[in-house]
Amino acid sequence: MKTIDIASILAQFEITGSVIEVKPLGNGLINDTYRAVTAGSDTPDYVLQRINNAVFKDVELLQRNIEVVTAHIRHKLVASGADDIDRKVLSFIKSHDGKTYYCDELGRYWRVMVYIPGSVTHEAVTPESAYTAGKAFGDFERMLVDVPVALGETIPDFHNMELRLRQLREAVRGNAARRLDEVRDIVSELERDADEMCQAERLYREGRLPKRICHCDTKVNNMLFDENGQVLCVIDLDTVMPSFVFSDYGDFLRTGANLTAEDDPDLSRVGFNQGIFKSFTAGYLELARSFLTPLEISCLPYAVALFPFMQCARFLTDYLNGDTYYKIKYPTHNLDRTRNQLALYRDVRRHDAMMASYISALL
Ligand code: GN1
Ligand code: MG
């Protein structure tokens, strides 16, 4: 994207200051993100994002969710007397038509946020930062238990394992990229545990499991930390929607407790980091035990396994379909991601008993 285009997009928003530099920001696999640096220190920098509307088909609903959630969190922070609130919740800049997004003449959707000064993202956590992250996500869900309006699903059935398996089976049948032969063993391994991994949907149908407002993309790099390693806030709010709490708890550990990156092709480096599991779980339950049901708590070890399993199925589906969903850097990128997540899933399953006993000891 040329700087000149970016400047004309930014001009559609009520920003102050003059932009002197635009640079790519972050490692998201879905949206495109830029940081717009402004001259001088009395105007903020901005984050400009192109919302991927092939993935998020209803941008208006998505932005309405985000507006409701950020206003609710801001309100709670004010009520609790928190300091430094502008660094603890995202602020969106309105377009000249008073909306929090802008659709350009090519049909591309954009939004602008204030860049939070002094914030950094990390691709990995330490036991200390995992504990803080656990508290941050527990707090995020806790603050949202009483959101006064119903939020929509920005991607319908986003973390529905039954749907993800149907999509995988369709991709297997279609074999669009002619890659099925090299992944048959992975498909069978996923099929072997498929029923067990769909227990959340069954419990929901039986009326035993609630949906709550969750973040649904709690990757480590979707939170901002300050200079001292404390969590400032949770970002990437496109997927905030009703889901099982397993989404936030399990998806964080999928990246946070993997001993390596989710796309590391060297499987000898993949593994489940028990120390991170323990500190994240301790932080999360400290805040979330006030609202979680006993069934939700007893399913937490299942959640830890579910997310590498689901992500493995999603990466594999995309590989079979010919890489139409996730950004890739080389042709077998989705295959490397698939194998990595499968290796993590296997290692998590070796820790089922440890996880259950650690959680009961905490309570
Ligand atoms: C995507 O946008 P990003 O990179 O934070 C994806 C997540 C996956 C993740 C895998 C909307 O997240 O669900 O877990 O990649 N987001 C969407 O790294 O599909
Ligand atoms: Mg992200």
Coordinates of C-alpha atoms and ligand atoms in Angstrom, one line a residue:
M1 CA 0.0 0.0 0.0
K2 CA 1.5 3.3 -1.0
T3 CA 1.9 6.1 1.6
I4 CA -0.1 8.4 -0.6
D5 CA -3.2 6.0 -0.5
I6 CA -2.9 5.7 3.2
A7 CA -2.8 9.5 3.6
S8 CA -6.0 9.9 1.6
I9 CA -7.7 7.3 3.7
L10 CA -6.5 8.9 6.9
A11 CA -7.9 12.2 5.6
Q12 CA -11.4 10.7 5.8
F13 CA -11.1 10.6 9.7
E14 CA -11.2 13.3 12.3
I15 CA -7.5 13.1 13.1
T16 CA -5.3 15.9 14.4
G17 CA -1.7 16.5 13.5
S18 CA 0.2 15.9 10.3
V19 CA 1.3 12.4 9.3
I20 CA 5.0 12.1 8.5
E21 CA 5.5 8.4 8.2
V22 CA 3.4 5.3 7.8
K23 CA 4.7 1.8 8.6
P24 CA 3.3 -1.7 8.8
L25 CA 2.4 -2.8 12.3
G26 CA 2.1 -6.3 13.9
N27 CA 1.8 -9.8 12.5
G28 CA -1.9 -10.3 12.0
L29 CA -3.0 -13.0 9.6
I30 CA -6.2 -11.4 8.6
N31 CA -6.3 -7.6 8.6
D32 CA -3.6 -5.2 7.3
T33 CA -2.4 -2.8 10.0
Y34 CA -0.3 0.4 9.8
R35 CA 1.1 2.9 12.3
A36 CA 0.8 6.5 11.2
V37 CA 3.4 8.6 12.9
T38 CA 2.5 12.3 13.4
A39 CA 4.9 15.3 13.7
G40 CA 5.5 16.6 17.2
S41 CA 4.7 15.2 20.6
D42 CA 1.3 17.0 21.2
T43 CA -0.6 14.8 18.7
P44 CA -1.0 11.1 19.0
D45 CA 0.1 8.5 16.5
Y46 CA -2.6 6.5 14.9
V47 CA -3.3 2.9 14.0
L48 CA -4.9 2.4 10.6
Q49 CA -6.4 -0.9 9.8
R50 CA -8.0 -2.3 6.7
I51 CA -10.7 -4.7 7.9
N52 CA -10.7 -7.9 5.9
N53 CA -14.3 -8.0 4.8
A54 CA -13.9 -11.3 3.0
V55 CA -13.6 -12.7 6.5
F56 CA -15.7 -10.2 8.4
K57 CA -18.7 -9.9 6.1
D58 CA -20.7 -7.5 8.2
V59 CA -18.4 -4.6 9.1
E60 CA -21.2 -2.5 10.5
L61 CA -22.2 -5.2 13.0
L62 CA -18.5 -5.8 13.9
Q63 CA -17.9 -2.1 14.6
R64 CA -21.1 -1.8 16.6
N65 CA -19.9 -4.8 18.8
I66 CA -16.5 -3.0 19.3
E67 CA -18.1 0.3 20.1
V68 CA -20.4 -1.3 22.7
V69 CA -17.6 -3.3 24.3
T70 CA -15.0 -0.5 24.4
A71 CA -17.6 1.9 25.9
H72 CA -18.6 -0.7 28.5
I73 CA -15.0 -1.3 29.5
R74 CA -14.3 2.4 29.7
H75 CA -17.3 2.9 31.9
K76 CA -16.1 0.1 34.2
L77 CA -12.6 1.5 34.4
V78 CA -13.9 5.0 35.3
A79 CA -16.3 3.5 37.9
S80 CA -13.4 1.6 39.5
G81 CA -11.3 4.7 39.7
A82 CA -8.6 3.2 37.4
D83 CA -5.7 5.5 36.3
D84 CA -4.3 5.9 32.8
I85 CA -7.6 4.8 31.2
D86 CA -6.7 5.9 27.7
R87 CA -4.0 3.3 27.7
K88 CA -6.3 0.6 29.0
V89 CA -9.0 0.6 26.4
L90 CA -8.9 1.4 22.6
S91 CA -10.3 4.7 21.3
F92 CA -11.6 4.9 17.8
I93 CA -11.6 8.0 15.6
K94 CA -14.8 8.9 13.8
S95 CA -14.9 9.4 10.1
H96 CA -16.3 12.7 8.8
D97 CA -19.7 11.0 8.6
G98 CA -19.6 10.2 12.3
K99 CA -18.9 6.4 11.9
T100 CA -16.0 4.4 13.3
Y101 CA -15.2 3.0 9.9
Y102 CA -14.9 4.2 6.3
C103 CA -15.6 2.4 3.1
D104 CA -13.5 3.7 0.2
E105 CA -14.4 3.8 -3.5
L106 CA -12.8 0.3 -4.0
G107 CA -15.1 -1.2 -1.4
R108 CA -12.3 -1.5 1.2
Y109 CA -13.2 -0.9 4.8
W110 CA -10.9 1.1 7.1
R111 CA -10.8 2.2 10.7
V112 CA -8.5 4.3 12.8
M113 CA -7.5 4.0 16.5
V114 CA -5.3 6.1 18.7
Y115 CA -1.9 4.5 19.0
I116 CA -1.3 3.8 22.7
P117 CA 2.0 5.4 23.5
G118 CA 4.7 3.3 25.1
S119 CA 2.9 0.0 24.3
V120 CA 4.5 -3.1 22.9
T121 CA 3.4 -6.5 21.8
H122 CA 5.2 -9.8 22.4
E123 CA 5.2 -13.0 20.5
A124 CA 6.0 -15.0 23.7
V125 CA 5.3 -14.8 27.4
T126 CA 7.2 -15.4 30.6
P127 CA 5.6 -17.0 33.6
E128 CA 5.2 -13.5 35.1
S129 CA 3.6 -12.0 32.0
A130 CA 1.4 -15.1 31.6
Y131 CA 0.0 -14.6 35.1
T132 CA -0.8 -10.9 34.2
A133 CA -2.3 -12.0 30.9
G134 CA -4.5 -14.5 32.7
K135 CA -5.8 -11.8 35.0
A136 CA -6.3 -9.5 32.0
F137 CA -8.5 -12.0 30.1
G138 CA -10.3 -13.0 33.2
D139 CA -11.0 -9.4 33.9
F140 CA -12.0 -8.7 30.3
E141 CA -14.7 -11.5 30.5
R142 CA -15.7 -10.3 33.9
M143 CA -16.2 -6.7 32.8
L144 CA -18.3 -7.9 29.9
V145 CA -20.7 -10.2 31.9
D146 CA -23.2 -7.4 32.1
V147 CA -23.0 -5.8 28.7
P148 CA -26.5 -4.3 28.3
V149 CA -27.1 -5.1 24.6
A150 CA -26.9 -8.4 22.7
L151 CA -23.8 -8.6 20.5
G152 CA -23.8 -10.3 17.1
E153 CA -21.5 -13.1 15.9
T154 CA -19.0 -11.3 13.6
I155 CA -18.1 -14.7 12.2
P156 CA -21.1 -17.0 12.7
D157 CA -20.1 -20.2 14.7
F158 CA -16.5 -19.0 14.7
H159 CA -15.2 -21.5 17.4
N160 CA -17.8 -24.2 16.7
M161 CA -15.7 -27.4 16.4
E162 CA -18.5 -29.2 14.6
L163 CA -18.5 -26.6 11.9
R164 CA -14.7 -26.6 11.6
L165 CA -14.8 -30.4 11.1
R166 CA -17.5 -30.0 8.5
Q167 CA -15.3 -27.5 6.7
L168 CA -12.4 -29.8 6.9
R169 CA -14.4 -32.7 5.5
E170 CA -15.6 -30.5 2.6
A171 CA -12.0 -29.5 1.9
V172 CA -11.0 -33.2 1.9
R173 CA -13.8 -34.1 -0.5
G174 CA -13.0 -31.1 -2.8
N175 CA -9.3 -31.6 -2.7
A176 CA -9.0 -28.3 -4.6
A177 CA -5.3 -27.9 -4.3
R178 CA -4.6 -31.6 -4.9
R179 CA -2.8 -31.9 -1.6
L180 CA -4.8 -34.6 0.1
D181 CA -2.3 -37.4 -0.4
E182 CA 0.3 -35.8 1.7
V183 CA -2.0 -35.1 4.6
R184 CA -4.2 -38.2 4.9
D185 CA -2.5 -39.3 8.1
I186 CA -3.2 -36.0 9.7
V187 CA -6.9 -36.1 8.6
S188 CA -7.3 -39.6 10.2
E189 CA -5.6 -38.5 13.4
L190 CA -8.1 -35.6 13.7
E191 CA -11.0 -37.8 12.9
R192 CA -10.0 -40.2 15.7
D193 CA -10.6 -37.5 18.3
A194 CA -13.3 -35.5 16.5
D195 CA -16.2 -36.6 18.7
E196 CA -14.4 -35.9 21.9
M197 CA -13.4 -32.4 20.8
C198 CA -17.0 -31.6 20.0
Q199 CA -18.2 -31.9 23.6
A200 CA -18.7 -28.1 24.0
E201 CA -21.4 -28.1 21.3
R202 CA -23.1 -31.1 22.8
L203 CA -23.1 -29.6 26.3
Y204 CA -24.5 -26.4 24.9
R205 CA -27.4 -28.2 23.1
E206 CA -28.2 -29.9 26.4
G207 CA -28.5 -26.5 28.0
R208 CA -25.6 -27.2 30.4
L209 CA -23.0 -24.7 29.0
P210 CA -23.5 -21.0 28.6
K211 CA -22.2 -18.6 26.0
R212 CA -20.6 -15.4 27.3
I213 CA -19.0 -12.4 25.6
C214 CA -15.5 -13.5 24.9
H215 CA -12.6 -12.1 22.9
C216 CA -12.1 -15.2 20.7
D217 CA -8.6 -14.4 19.5
T218 CA -6.5 -14.3 22.6
K219 CA -3.2 -14.9 20.9
V220 CA -0.3 -13.5 22.9
N221 CA 0.3 -10.9 20.3
N222 CA -3.2 -9.6 20.7
M223 CA -2.5 -7.8 23.9
L224 CA -0.5 -4.6 24.6
F225 CA 2.1 -4.5 27.4
D226 CA 3.6 -1.5 29.0
E227 CA 7.3 -0.8 29.6
N228 CA 7.2 -2.8 32.8
G229 CA 5.7 -5.9 31.3
Q230 CA 2.2 -5.2 32.7
V231 CA -0.8 -5.8 30.4
L232 CA -2.3 -2.5 29.3
C233 CA -5.2 -3.8 27.2
V234 CA -6.5 -6.4 24.9
I235 CA -6.6 -5.5 21.2
D236 CA -7.9 -7.0 18.0
L237 CA -11.5 -6.9 19.0
D238 CA -13.1 -8.1 15.7
T239 CA -13.9 -11.4 17.1
V240 CA -15.4 -10.3 20.4
M241 CA -18.7 -12.1 20.4
P242 CA -20.8 -14.7 22.4
S243 CA -18.8 -17.9 22.7
F244 CA -17.7 -20.5 25.3
V245 CA -15.1 -19.2 27.8
F246 CA -12.9 -22.0 26.4
S247 CA -12.2 -19.7 23.5
D248 CA -10.2 -17.2 25.5
Y249 CA -8.6 -19.5 28.0
G250 CA -7.7 -22.2 25.5
D251 CA -6.6 -20.0 22.6
F252 CA -4.2 -18.0 24.8
L253 CA -2.5 -21.2 25.9
R254 CA -2.3 -22.4 22.3
T255 CA 0.2 -19.7 21.5
G256 CA 1.4 -18.7 25.0
A257 CA 2.2 -22.2 26.2
N258 CA 3.6 -23.5 23.0
L259 CA 7.4 -23.7 23.5
T260 CA 7.8 -22.2 20.0
A261 CA 5.9 -20.2 17.4
E262 CA 2.7 -21.6 15.9
D263 CA 4.4 -22.0 12.5
D264 CA 7.8 -23.3 13.6
P265 CA 8.5 -26.2 11.1
D266 CA 10.9 -27.9 13.5
L267 CA 8.6 -30.1 15.5
S268 CA 11.2 -31.0 18.0
R269 CA 10.8 -27.5 19.4
V270 CA 7.0 -27.8 19.8
G271 CA 5.8 -28.6 23.2
F272 CA 3.4 -27.7 26.1
N273 CA 5.0 -25.3 28.6
Q274 CA 3.6 -26.3 32.0
G275 CA 5.0 -23.3 33.8
I276 CA 3.1 -20.9 31.5
F277 CA 0.0 -23.1 31.8
K278 CA 0.2 -22.8 35.6
S279 CA 0.8 -19.1 35.8
F280 CA -1.8 -18.2 33.2
T281 CA -4.4 -20.4 34.8
A282 CA -3.7 -19.0 38.3
G283 CA -4.2 -15.4 36.9
Y284 CA -7.3 -16.3 34.9
L285 CA -9.1 -18.1 37.7
E286 CA -8.3 -15.4 40.2
L287 CA -10.6 -13.1 38.3
A288 CA -12.9 -15.6 36.5
R289 CA -13.8 -18.0 39.3
S290 CA -16.4 -15.4 40.4
F291 CA -18.6 -16.1 37.4
L292 CA -17.6 -19.5 36.0
T293 CA -19.8 -22.5 36.6
P294 CA -18.3 -25.8 38.0
L295 CA -18.8 -27.4 34.6
E296 CA -16.9 -24.6 32.8
I297 CA -14.1 -25.0 35.3
S298 CA -13.9 -28.8 34.9
C299 CA -13.8 -28.4 31.1
L300 CA -10.7 -26.1 31.2
P301 CA -8.2 -28.9 30.4
Y302 CA -10.4 -29.8 27.5
A303 CA -10.2 -26.2 26.3
V304 CA -6.4 -26.4 26.3
A305 CA -6.5 -29.3 24.0
L306 CA -9.4 -28.0 21.9
F307 CA -7.6 -25.0 20.5
P308 CA -4.5 -26.6 19.0
F309 CA -6.9 -29.3 17.7
M310 CA -9.2 -26.7 16.1
Q311 CA -6.4 -24.6 14.7
C312 CA -4.8 -27.7 13.2
A313 CA -8.1 -28.4 11.5
R314 CA -8.4 -24.8 10.3
F315 CA -4.9 -24.6 8.9
L316 CA -5.3 -28.0 7.3
T317 CA -8.6 -26.9 5.7
D318 CA -6.9 -23.8 4.3
Y319 CA -4.0 -25.9 3.0
L320 CA -6.3 -28.3 1.2
N321 CA -8.4 -25.4 -0.2
G322 CA -5.2 -23.8 -1.7
D323 CA -4.5 -21.1 1.0
T324 CA -7.5 -18.9 0.5
Y325 CA -7.9 -17.7 4.2
Y326 CA -4.7 -17.2 6.1
K327 CA -1.9 -15.0 4.8
I328 CA 1.1 -17.3 3.9
K329 CA 4.8 -16.5 3.4
Y330 CA 5.7 -19.7 1.4
P331 CA 3.7 -22.5 -0.3
T332 CA 3.8 -25.0 2.6
H333 CA 3.3 -22.5 5.3
N334 CA -0.2 -23.8 6.2
L335 CA 1.1 -27.3 6.2
D336 CA 3.9 -26.4 8.7
R337 CA 1.3 -24.7 10.9
T338 CA -0.9 -27.7 10.7
R339 CA 1.9 -30.1 11.8
N340 CA 3.0 -27.7 14.5
Q341 CA -0.5 -27.5 16.0
L342 CA -1.0 -31.3 15.8
A343 CA 2.3 -31.8 17.7
L344 CA 1.2 -29.3 20.3
Y345 CA -2.2 -31.0 20.6
R346 CA -0.5 -34.4 21.2
D347 CA 1.7 -32.9 23.9
V348 CA -1.2 -31.2 25.6
R349 CA -3.0 -34.5 25.8
R350 CA -0.1 -36.0 27.7
H351 CA -0.8 -33.4 30.4
D352 CA -4.6 -33.9 30.9
A353 CA -4.2 -35.3 34.4
M354 CA -1.7 -32.7 35.5
M355 CA -3.9 -29.9 34.3
A356 CA -7.0 -31.2 36.1
S357 CA -5.2 -31.7 39.4
Y358 CA -3.5 -28.3 39.2
I359 CA -6.9 -26.6 38.6
S360 CA -8.6 -28.4 41.5
A361 CA -5.7 -27.5 43.8
L362 CA -6.1 -23.8 42.9
L363 CA -9.7 -23.8 44.0
Ligands
GN1_1 C1 -6.1 -15.2 13.0 O1 -6.0 -12.0 12.9 P1 -5.1 -12.8 13.8 O2 -3.8 -13.2 13.1 O3 -4.9 -12.3 15.1 C2 -7.5 -15.9 13.2 C3 -7.5 -16.6 14.5 C4 -6.5 -17.7 14.4 C5 -5.1 -17.1 14.2 C6 -4.0 -18.1 14.0 C7 -10.5 -13.9 12.3 O4 -5.9 -14.3 14.0 O5 -8.8 -17.2 14.7 O6 -6.4 -18.4 15.6 O7 -5.1 -16.2 13.0 N1 -8.5 -14.9 13.1 C8 -9.6 -15.0 12.4 O8 -2.8 -17.5 14.2 O9 -9.8 -16.1 11.7
MG2 MG -3.6 -9.9 15.8

